[in-house]
């Protein structure tokens, strides 16, 4: 392929966004329609929504219906002692009767009850299916006097995420802003995002590492999904309140032949949401947090965290909003052919900020400070929201048990002490 064709092939990586998305209004609880904040940049428009009762035995029918409609279903399942998101074909692959114990540097599954979605969040987030850990940008072969483009990115296929938690839905909305909301958009993310159906499962349990409420990201999703399930297990009856939040969700719901919920069933589902909202979660004081972090850039506490931090980058890999990547060329051993690959990277790697013969953040202190300050502070200036949804994964999967809520609280306490000292002087 000559240069002109090569340029045409990579043009999508240079184009600005021209996508439009079908906007929706979601209903929560008993027929209450609400305008959602559109996560892909479209204006809110009312769409008829419907609620239905799905018996637990009919989960298979939901999965089969999604598959018949051409969606590859990805959902929670147990692998190697952990809940992960992977391809599923039947409801018996869901983590029935498993709940997770999460704490700083600690994760265990244990048996309890019969819920299909009794855990809080899976180990890794949905971002691996929207922005894969390793994505080919193009492959090329050198001919005598030209460069032949032999392949572009892998094509996107229809995928349904079954079991998206409200915080994860918020994280997808954040990544939508990052990848699609600016002047330059990401064609790989855009293609995958447009081919994705979101089936939320509302939270009935707020785990000890969750702080979604503090970040305004949970524990209940009221908009931005195609379908939402509330799992009900009361007085020996196991069923789901199923709610459509988009035209696509309505279409799936219409195929299921399910009945409308009774007023008592709607009320019971509302009570689940209220009980979850009443659970405290991990505390994080967010007021003026961005200002606090900016003013604390020279605080000695960063050195104390750096003493514990291994700079392993686990926190960024499990985080549903972190998006740093690097691009590398992988050459064939014999030469002549090359693949340009984008792979996940981490701001905890010294190479990540290496430019012009030097690393911008050479110390672990600088790297941890950059990460925390970006997630909870400067992200707002960049994208208009925090870069954290309070899912707690970075706390659970930090091998050193470092907890960003505790580090933010330590900086706030130090600032208050200093204010008092100044006031007394
Ligand atoms: S904070 Fe924890 S997970 Fe993150 S880089 Fe440091 S040691 Fe690794
Ligand atoms: S920073 Fe931590 S708690 Fe916040 S979204 Fe990322 S992994 Fe979740």
Short mmCIF file of N, CA, C and O in Angstrom, two decimals, residues 6 12 18 43 67 109 124 131 141 148 181 206 225 258 349 384 387:
data_model
loop_
_atom_site.label_atom_id
_atom_site.label_comp_id
_atom_site.label_asym_id
_atom_site.label_seq_id
_atom_site.Cartn_x
_atom_site.Cartn_y
_atom_site.Cartn_z
N UNK A 6 -1.78 4.51 3.12
CA UNK A 6 -1.33 4.41 4.51
C UNK A 6 -1.92 5.57 5.34
O UNK A 6 -2.46 5.37 6.42
N UNK A 12 -8.39 7.81 10.81
CA UNK A 12 -9.31 7.78 11.95
C UNK A 12 -8.64 8.16 13.26
O UNK A 12 -9.28 8.65 14.17
N UNK A 18 -17.19 13.00 15.39
CA UNK A 18 -18.40 13.46 14.72
C UNK A 18 -19.56 12.56 15.10
O UNK A 18 -20.59 12.55 14.46
N UNK A 43 -27.59 15.32 24.07
CA UNK A 43 -28.56 16.00 24.90
C UNK A 43 -29.65 15.05 25.34
O UNK A 43 -29.94 14.07 24.67
N UNK A 67 -27.84 -12.84 23.57
CA UNK A 67 -26.99 -13.54 22.59
C UNK A 67 -27.70 -13.68 21.25
O UNK A 67 -27.10 -13.51 20.20
N UNK A 109 -12.83 -14.53 48.54
CA UNK A 109 -14.23 -14.87 48.27
C UNK A 109 -14.68 -15.85 49.34
O UNK A 109 -13.90 -16.70 49.78
N UNK A 124 -10.83 -6.82 38.03
CA UNK A 124 -10.49 -5.84 37.00
C UNK A 124 -11.79 -5.24 36.47
O UNK A 124 -12.85 -5.85 36.58
N UNK A 131 -11.09 -0.35 26.17
CA UNK A 131 -9.76 0.15 25.83
C UNK A 131 -8.78 -0.96 26.21
O UNK A 131 -8.26 -0.99 27.32
N UNK A 141 4.22 -3.77 6.29
CA UNK A 141 5.35 -4.53 5.74
C UNK A 141 6.09 -3.64 4.76
O UNK A 141 5.46 -2.89 3.99
N UNK A 148 3.70 -1.20 2.95
CA UNK A 148 2.35 -1.74 2.76
C UNK A 148 1.68 -1.93 4.11
O UNK A 148 2.22 -2.60 5.00
N UNK A 181 -14.80 13.00 24.48
CA UNK A 181 -15.39 14.30 24.79
C UNK A 181 -14.61 15.50 24.30
O UNK A 181 -15.12 16.61 24.33
N UNK A 206 -22.85 -2.23 50.28
CA UNK A 206 -21.71 -1.33 50.09
C UNK A 206 -20.54 -1.94 50.85
O UNK A 206 -20.61 -2.13 52.06
N UNK A 225 -27.71 3.71 31.57
CA UNK A 225 -27.64 2.28 31.26
C UNK A 225 -28.67 1.92 30.20
O UNK A 225 -29.59 2.70 29.93
N UNK A 258 -42.05 -10.54 29.85
CA UNK A 258 -42.07 -10.48 31.33
C UNK A 258 -43.24 -9.59 31.76
O UNK A 258 -43.67 -8.73 31.03
N UNK A 349 5.52 4.21 36.47
CA UNK A 349 6.75 3.77 35.82
C UNK A 349 7.62 4.99 35.51
O UNK A 349 7.13 5.98 34.97
N UNK A 384 -13.51 18.05 34.06
CA UNK A 384 -14.75 18.51 34.68
C UNK A 384 -15.33 17.61 35.75
O UNK A 384 -16.38 17.92 36.32
N UNK A 387 -11.40 12.03 38.88
CA UNK A 387 -10.97 10.86 38.11
C UNK A 387 -11.14 9.59 38.92
O UNK A 387 -10.54 8.56 38.59
#
